[in-house]
PDB file of C-alpha atoms in Angstrom:
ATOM      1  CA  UNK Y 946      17.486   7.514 -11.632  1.00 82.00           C
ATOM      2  CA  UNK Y 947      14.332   5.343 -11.704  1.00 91.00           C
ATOM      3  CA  UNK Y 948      11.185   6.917 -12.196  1.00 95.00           C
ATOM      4  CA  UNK Y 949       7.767   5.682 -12.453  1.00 97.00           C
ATOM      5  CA  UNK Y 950       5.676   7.258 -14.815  1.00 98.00           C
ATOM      6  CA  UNK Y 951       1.696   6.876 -14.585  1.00 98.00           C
ATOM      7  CA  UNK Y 952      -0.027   8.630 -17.497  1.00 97.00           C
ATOM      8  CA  UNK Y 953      -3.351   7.148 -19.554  1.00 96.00           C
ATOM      9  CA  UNK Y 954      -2.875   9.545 -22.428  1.00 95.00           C
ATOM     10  CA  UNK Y 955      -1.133   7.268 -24.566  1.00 96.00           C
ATOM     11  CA  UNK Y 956       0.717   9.624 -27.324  1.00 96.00           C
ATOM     12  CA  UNK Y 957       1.608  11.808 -23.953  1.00 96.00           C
ATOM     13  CA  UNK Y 958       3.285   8.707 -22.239  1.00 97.00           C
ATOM     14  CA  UNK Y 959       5.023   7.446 -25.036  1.00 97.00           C
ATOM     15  CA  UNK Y 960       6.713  10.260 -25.588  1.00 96.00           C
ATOM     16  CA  UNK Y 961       7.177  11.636 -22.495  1.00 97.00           C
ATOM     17  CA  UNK Y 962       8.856   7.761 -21.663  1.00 96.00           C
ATOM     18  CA  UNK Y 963      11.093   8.276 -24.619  1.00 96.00           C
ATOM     19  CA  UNK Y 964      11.864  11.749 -23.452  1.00 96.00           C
ATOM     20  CA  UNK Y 965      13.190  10.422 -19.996  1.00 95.00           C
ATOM     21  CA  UNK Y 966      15.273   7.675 -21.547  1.00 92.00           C
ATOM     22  CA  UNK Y 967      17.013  10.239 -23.945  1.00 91.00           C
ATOM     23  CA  UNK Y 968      17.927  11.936 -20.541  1.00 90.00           C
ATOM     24  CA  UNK Y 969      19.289   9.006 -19.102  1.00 87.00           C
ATOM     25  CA  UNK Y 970      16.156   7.812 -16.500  1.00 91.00           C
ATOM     26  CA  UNK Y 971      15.008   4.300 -16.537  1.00 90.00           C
ATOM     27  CA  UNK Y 972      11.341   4.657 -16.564  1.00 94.00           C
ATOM     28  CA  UNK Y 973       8.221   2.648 -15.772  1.00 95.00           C
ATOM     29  CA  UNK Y 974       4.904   2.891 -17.060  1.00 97.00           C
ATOM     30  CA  UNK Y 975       1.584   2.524 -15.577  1.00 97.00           C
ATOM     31  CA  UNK Y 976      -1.619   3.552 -17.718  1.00 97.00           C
ATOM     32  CA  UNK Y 977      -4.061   3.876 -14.361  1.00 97.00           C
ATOM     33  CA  UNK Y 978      -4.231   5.339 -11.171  1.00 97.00           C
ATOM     34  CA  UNK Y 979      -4.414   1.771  -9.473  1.00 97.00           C
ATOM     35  CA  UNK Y 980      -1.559   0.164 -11.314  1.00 97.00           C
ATOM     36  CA  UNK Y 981       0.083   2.805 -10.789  1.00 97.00           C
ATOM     37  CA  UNK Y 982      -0.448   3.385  -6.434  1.00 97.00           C
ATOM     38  CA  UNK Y 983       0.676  -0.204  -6.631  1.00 97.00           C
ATOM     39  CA  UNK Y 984       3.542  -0.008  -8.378  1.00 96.00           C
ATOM     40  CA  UNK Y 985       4.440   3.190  -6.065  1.00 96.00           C
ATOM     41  CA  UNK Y 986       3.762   1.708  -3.043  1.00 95.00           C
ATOM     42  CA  UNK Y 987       5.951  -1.714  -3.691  1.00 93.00           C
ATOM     43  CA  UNK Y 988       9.110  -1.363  -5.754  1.00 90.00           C
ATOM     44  CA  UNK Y 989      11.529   1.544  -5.457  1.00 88.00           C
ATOM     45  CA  UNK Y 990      11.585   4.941  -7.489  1.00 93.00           C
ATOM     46  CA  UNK Y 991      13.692   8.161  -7.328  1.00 91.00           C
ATOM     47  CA  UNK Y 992      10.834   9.976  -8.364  1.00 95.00           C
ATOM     48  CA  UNK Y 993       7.255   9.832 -10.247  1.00 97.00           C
ATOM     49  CA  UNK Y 994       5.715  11.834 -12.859  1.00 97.00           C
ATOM     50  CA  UNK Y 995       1.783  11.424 -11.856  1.00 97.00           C
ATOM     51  CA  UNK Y 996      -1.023  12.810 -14.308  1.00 95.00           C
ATOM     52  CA  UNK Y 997      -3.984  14.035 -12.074  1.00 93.00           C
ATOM     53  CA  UNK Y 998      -6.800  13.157 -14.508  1.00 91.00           C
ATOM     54  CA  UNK Y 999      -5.976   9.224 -14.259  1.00 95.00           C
ATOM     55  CA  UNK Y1000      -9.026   6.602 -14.806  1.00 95.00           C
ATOM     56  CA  UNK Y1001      -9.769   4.050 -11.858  1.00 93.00           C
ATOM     57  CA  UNK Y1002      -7.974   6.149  -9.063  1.00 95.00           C
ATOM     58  CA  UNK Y1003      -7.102   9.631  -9.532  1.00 94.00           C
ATOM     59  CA  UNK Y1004      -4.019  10.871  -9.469  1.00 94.00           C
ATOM     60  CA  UNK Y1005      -3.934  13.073  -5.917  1.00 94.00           C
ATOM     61  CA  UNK Y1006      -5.731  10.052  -4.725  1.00 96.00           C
ATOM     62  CA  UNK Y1007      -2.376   7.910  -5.615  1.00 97.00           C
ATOM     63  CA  UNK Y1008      -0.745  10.152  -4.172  1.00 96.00           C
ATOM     64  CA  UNK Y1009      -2.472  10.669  -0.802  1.00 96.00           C
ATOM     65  CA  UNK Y1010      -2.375   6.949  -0.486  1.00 97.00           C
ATOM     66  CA  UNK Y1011       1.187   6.975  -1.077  1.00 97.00           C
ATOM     67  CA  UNK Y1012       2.115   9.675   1.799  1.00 95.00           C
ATOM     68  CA  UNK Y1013      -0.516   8.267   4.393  1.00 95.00           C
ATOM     69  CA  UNK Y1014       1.554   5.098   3.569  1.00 95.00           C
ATOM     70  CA  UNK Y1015       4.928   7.370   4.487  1.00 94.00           C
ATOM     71  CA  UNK Y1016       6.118   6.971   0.742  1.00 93.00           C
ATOM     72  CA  UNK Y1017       8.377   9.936   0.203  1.00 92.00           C
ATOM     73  CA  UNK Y1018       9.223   8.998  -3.236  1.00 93.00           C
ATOM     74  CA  UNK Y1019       9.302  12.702  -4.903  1.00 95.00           C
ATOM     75  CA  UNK Y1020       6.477  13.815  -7.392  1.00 96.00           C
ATOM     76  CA  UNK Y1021       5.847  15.734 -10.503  1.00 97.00           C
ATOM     77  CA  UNK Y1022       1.830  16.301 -10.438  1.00 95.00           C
ATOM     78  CA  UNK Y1023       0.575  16.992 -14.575  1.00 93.00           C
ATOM     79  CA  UNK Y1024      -2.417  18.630 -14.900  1.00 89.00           C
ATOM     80  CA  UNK Y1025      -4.840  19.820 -17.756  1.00 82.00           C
ATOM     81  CA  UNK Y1026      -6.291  22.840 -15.980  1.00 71.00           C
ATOM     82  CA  UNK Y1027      -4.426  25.610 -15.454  1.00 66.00           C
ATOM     83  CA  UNK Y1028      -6.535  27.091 -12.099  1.00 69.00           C
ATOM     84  CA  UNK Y1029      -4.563  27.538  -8.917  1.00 75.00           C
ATOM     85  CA  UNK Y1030      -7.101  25.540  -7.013  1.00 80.00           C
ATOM     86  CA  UNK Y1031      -6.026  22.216  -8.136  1.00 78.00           C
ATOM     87  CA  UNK Y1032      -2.582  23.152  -7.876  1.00 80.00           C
ATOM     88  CA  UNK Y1033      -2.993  24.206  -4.038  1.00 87.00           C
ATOM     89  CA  UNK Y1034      -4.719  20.693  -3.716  1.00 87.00           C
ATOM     90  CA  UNK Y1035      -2.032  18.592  -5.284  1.00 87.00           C
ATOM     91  CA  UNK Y1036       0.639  20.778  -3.153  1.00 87.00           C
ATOM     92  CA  UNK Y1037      -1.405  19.830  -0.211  1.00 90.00           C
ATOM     93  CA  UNK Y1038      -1.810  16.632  -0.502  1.00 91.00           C
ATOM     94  CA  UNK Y1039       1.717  15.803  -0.742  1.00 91.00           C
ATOM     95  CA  UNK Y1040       3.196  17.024  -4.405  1.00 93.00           C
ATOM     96  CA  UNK Y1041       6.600  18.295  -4.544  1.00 93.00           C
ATOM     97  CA  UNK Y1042       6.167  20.114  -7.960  1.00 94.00           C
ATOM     98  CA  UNK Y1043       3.953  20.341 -10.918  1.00 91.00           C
ATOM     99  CA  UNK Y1044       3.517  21.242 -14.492  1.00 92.00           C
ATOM    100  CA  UNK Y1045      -0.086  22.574 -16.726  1.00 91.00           C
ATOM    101  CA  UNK Y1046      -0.105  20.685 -19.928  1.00 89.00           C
ATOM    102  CA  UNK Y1047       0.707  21.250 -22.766  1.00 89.00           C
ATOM    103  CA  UNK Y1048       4.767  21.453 -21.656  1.00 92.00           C
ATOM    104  CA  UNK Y1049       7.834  20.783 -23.152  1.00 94.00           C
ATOM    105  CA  UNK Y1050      10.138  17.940 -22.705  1.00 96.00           C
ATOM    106  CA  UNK Y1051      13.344  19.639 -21.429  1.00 95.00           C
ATOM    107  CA  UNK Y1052      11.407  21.440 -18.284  1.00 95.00           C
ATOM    108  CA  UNK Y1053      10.110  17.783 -17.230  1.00 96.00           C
ATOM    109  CA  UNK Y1054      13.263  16.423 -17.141  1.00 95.00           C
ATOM    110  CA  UNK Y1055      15.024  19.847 -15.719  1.00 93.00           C
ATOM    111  CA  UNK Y1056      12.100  19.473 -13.033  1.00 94.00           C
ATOM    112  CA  UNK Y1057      12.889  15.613 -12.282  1.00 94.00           C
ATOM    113  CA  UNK Y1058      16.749  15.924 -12.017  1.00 91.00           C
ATOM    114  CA  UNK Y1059      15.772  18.942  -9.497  1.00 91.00           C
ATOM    115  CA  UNK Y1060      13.556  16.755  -7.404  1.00 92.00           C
ATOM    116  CA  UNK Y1061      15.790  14.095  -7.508  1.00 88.00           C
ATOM    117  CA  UNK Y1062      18.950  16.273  -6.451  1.00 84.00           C
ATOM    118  CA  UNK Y1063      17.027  17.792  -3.514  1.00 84.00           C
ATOM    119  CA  UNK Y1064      16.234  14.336  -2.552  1.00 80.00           C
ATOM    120  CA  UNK Y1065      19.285  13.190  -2.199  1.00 75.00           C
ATOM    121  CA  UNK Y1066      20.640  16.260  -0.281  1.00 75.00           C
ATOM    122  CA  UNK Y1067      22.364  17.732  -3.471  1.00 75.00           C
ATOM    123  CA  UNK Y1068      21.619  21.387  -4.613  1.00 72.00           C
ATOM    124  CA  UNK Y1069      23.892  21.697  -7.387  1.00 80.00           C
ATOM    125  CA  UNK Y1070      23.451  20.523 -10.791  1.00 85.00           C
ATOM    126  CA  UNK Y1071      27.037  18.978 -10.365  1.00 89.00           C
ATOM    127  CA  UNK Y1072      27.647  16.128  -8.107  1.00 89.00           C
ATOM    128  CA  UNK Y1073      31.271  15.976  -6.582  1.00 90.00           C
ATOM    129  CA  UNK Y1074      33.332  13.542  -4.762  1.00 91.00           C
ATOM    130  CA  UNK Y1075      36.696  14.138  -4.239  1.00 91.00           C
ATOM    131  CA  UNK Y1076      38.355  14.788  -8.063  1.00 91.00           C
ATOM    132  CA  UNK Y1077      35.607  13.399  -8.873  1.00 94.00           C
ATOM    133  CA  UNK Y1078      32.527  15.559 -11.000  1.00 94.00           C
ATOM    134  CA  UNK Y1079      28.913  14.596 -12.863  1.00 93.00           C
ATOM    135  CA  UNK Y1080      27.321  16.872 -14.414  1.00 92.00           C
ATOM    136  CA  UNK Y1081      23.413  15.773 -14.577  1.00 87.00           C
ATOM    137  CA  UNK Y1082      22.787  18.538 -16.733  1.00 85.00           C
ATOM    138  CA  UNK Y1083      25.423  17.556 -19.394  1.00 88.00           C
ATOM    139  CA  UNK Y1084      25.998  14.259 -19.079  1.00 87.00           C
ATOM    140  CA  UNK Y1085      29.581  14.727 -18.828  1.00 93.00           C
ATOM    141  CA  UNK Y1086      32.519  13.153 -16.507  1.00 95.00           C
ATOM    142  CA  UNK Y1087      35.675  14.169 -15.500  1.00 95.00           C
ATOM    143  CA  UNK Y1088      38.385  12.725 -13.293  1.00 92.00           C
ATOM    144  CA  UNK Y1089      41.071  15.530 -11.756  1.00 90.00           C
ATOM    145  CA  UNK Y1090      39.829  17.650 -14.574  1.00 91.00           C
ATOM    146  CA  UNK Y1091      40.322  15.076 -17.070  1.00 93.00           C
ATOM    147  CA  UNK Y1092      36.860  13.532 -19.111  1.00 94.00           C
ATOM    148  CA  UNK Y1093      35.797  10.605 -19.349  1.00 95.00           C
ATOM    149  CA  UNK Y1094      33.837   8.690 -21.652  1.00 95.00           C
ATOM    150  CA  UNK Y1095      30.940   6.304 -20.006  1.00 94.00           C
ATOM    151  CA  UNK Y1096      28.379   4.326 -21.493  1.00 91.00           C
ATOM    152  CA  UNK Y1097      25.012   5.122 -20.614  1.00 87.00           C
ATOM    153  CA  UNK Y1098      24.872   2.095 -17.883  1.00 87.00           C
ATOM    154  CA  UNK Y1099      27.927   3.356 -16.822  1.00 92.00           C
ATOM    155  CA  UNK Y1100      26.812   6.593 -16.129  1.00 92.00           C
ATOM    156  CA  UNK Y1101      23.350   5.616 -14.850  1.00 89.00           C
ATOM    157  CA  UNK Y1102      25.576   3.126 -11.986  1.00 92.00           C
ATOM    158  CA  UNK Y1103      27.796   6.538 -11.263  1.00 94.00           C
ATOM    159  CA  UNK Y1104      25.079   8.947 -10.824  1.00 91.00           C
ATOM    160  CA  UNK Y1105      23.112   6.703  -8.835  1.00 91.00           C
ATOM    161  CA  UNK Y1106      25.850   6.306  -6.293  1.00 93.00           C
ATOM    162  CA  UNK Y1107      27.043   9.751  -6.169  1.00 92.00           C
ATOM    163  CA  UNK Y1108      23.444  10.739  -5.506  1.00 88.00           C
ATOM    164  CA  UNK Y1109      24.319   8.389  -2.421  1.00 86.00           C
ATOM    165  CA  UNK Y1110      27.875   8.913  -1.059  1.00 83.00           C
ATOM    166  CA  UNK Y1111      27.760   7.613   1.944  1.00 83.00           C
ATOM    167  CA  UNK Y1112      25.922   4.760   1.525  1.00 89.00           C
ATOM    168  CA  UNK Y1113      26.092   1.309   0.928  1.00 93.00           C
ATOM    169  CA  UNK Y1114      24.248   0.305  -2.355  1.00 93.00           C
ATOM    170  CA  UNK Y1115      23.505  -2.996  -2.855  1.00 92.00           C
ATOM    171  CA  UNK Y1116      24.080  -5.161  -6.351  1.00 90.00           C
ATOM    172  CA  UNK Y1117      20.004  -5.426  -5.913  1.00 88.00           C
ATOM    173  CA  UNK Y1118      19.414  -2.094  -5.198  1.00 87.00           C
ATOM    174  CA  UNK Y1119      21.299  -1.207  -8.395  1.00 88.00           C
ATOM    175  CA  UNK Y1120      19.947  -3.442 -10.915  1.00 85.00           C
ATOM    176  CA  UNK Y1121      16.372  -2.179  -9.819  1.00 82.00           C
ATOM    177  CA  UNK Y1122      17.352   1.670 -10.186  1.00 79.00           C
ATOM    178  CA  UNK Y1123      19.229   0.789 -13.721  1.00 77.00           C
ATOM    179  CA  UNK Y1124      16.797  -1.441 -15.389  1.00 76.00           C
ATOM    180  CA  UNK Y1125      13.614  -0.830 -15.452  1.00 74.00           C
ATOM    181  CA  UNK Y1126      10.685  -3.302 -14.331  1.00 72.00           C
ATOM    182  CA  UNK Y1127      10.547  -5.619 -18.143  1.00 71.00           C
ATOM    183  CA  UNK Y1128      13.727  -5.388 -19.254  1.00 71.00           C
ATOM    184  CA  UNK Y1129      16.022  -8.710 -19.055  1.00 69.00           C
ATOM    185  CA  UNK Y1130      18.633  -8.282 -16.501  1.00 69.00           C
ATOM    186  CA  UNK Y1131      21.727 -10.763 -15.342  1.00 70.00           C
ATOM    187  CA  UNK Y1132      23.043 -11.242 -12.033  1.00 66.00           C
ATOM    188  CA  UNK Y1133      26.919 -10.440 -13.044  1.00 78.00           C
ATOM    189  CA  UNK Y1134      25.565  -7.470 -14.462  1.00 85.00           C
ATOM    190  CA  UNK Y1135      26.486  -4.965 -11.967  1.00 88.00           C
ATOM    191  CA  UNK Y1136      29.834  -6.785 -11.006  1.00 90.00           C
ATOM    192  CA  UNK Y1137      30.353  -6.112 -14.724  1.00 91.00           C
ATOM    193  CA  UNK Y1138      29.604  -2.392 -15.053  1.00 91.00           C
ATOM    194  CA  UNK Y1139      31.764  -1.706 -11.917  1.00 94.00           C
ATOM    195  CA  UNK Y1140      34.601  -3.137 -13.035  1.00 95.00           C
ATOM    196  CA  UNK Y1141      34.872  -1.288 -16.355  1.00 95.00           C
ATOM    197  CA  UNK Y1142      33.871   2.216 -14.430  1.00 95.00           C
ATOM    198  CA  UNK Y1143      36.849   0.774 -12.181  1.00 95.00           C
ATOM    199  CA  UNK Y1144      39.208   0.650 -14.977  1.00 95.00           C
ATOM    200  CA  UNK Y1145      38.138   4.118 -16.273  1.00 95.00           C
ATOM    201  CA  UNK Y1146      38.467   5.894 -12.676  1.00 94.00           C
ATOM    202  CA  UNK Y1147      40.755   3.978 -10.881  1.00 92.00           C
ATOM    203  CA  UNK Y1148      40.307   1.036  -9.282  1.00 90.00           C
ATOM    204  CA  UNK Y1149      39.449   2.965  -5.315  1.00 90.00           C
ATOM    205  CA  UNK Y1150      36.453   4.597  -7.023  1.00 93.00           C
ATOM    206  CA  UNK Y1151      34.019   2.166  -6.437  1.00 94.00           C
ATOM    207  CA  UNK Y1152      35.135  -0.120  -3.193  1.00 93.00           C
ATOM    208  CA  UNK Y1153      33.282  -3.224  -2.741  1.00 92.00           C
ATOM    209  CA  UNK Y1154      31.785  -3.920   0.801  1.00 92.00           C
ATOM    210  CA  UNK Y1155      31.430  -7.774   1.177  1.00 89.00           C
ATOM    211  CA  UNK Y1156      28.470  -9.114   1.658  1.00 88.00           C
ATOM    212  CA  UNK Y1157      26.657  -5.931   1.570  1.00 92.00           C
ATOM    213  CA  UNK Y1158      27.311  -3.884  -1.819  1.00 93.00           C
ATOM    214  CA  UNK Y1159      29.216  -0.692  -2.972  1.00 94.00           C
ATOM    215  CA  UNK Y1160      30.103   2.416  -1.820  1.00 93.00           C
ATOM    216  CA  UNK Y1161      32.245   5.591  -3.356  1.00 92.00           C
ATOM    217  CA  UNK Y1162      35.887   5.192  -2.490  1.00 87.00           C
ATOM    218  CA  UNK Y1163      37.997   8.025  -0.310  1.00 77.00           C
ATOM    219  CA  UNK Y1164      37.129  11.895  -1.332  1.00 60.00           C
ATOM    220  CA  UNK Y1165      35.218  14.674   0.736  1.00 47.00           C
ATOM    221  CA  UNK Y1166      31.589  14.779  -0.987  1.00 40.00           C
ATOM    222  CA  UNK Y1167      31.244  18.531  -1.850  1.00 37.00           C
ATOM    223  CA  UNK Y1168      28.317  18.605  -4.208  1.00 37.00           C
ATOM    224  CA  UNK Y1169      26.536  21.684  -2.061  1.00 31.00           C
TER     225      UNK Y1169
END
């Protein structure tokens, strides 16, 4: 999952940004409210962790912008003060959950893996499709009951597309959720990835839609 992360505190961001990656995210940084509203309202995100105290545009001004805007991009409002008032505010204006600093690590990421579940449909912690299981919370993959060992760009290709069984996900859409925004990317890169998660699971996993992208192979999705 792709998340941006706009946060001025710089010890705060950096860690928080190596926290995500630990966990598997690809994550994007933006140090201002403005960079970051930009950044929101032009390239694609499965979620956002938004400080509220941001300099240049604050952060429930990003994110009003972003919902009058229709972005539905789910967020994770951090805030300093721990009075209900700005909590109601940031609920109001268009938050789907929060956190009072200071906080640790694990609950951001067991916050952002909820948010990101509930956007896709998905209330369980394990996604399923067919013999297929993820679990988001471990990390771990079987096949018919059977692990199996991915790399973490294997995984990160998996999870995204079991977050979206029914759809069609293009070779674009992919690279942009897997990499984030600086990092040096190929164009075979994808074809690449699916072909070795094709060799682990079986070649009908993944099925490739010409023209268009992939989609999960045959299996009732019962993640509920």
């Amino acid at each position: 999952m792709r998340v941006l992360l706009i946060e001025d505190e710089t010890d705060l961001a950096t860690r928080i940004h190596k926290g995500l990656t630990a966990a598997g995210f690809t994550v994007d940084h933006a140090s201002d409210g403005d960079t970051g509203w930009y950044m929101g309202a032009n390239q694609a995100f499965d979620a956002a962790v938004l400080d509220v105290g941001l300099p240049r545009l604050s952060g429930l001004e990003v994110l009003k912008r972003w919902r009058k805007a229709g972005r539905t991009i789910p967020v994770l409002l951090l805030t300093a003060r721990s009075g209900w008032a700005e909590r109601v505010a940031g609920l109001n204006a268009g938050a789907d959950d929060y956190l009072e600093k200071p906080f640790h690590m694990e609950e951001v990421v067991a916050r952002l893996r909820a948010l990101t579940r509930r956007s896709a449909g998905t209330a369980s912690p394990v996604l399923r499709h067919g013999d297929l299981e993820l679990d988001t919370t471990t990390g771990s993959v079987s096949r018919d009951g059977r692990p199996v060992e991915l790399t973490a760009q294997e995984f990160k290709i998996l999870s995204y597309l079991l977050h979206r069984p029914r759809r069609i996900v293009s070779q674009d859409e992919l690279l942009d959720h897997v990499y984030s925004y600086d990092e040096p990317r190929q164009s075979n890169t994808v074809e690449v990835y699916v072909a070795r998660l094709r060799k682990k699971l079986g070649h009908e996993s993944i099925r490739t839609v010409r023209g268009l992208g992939y989609r999960l192979g045959p299996g009732e999705h019962a993640a509920q």
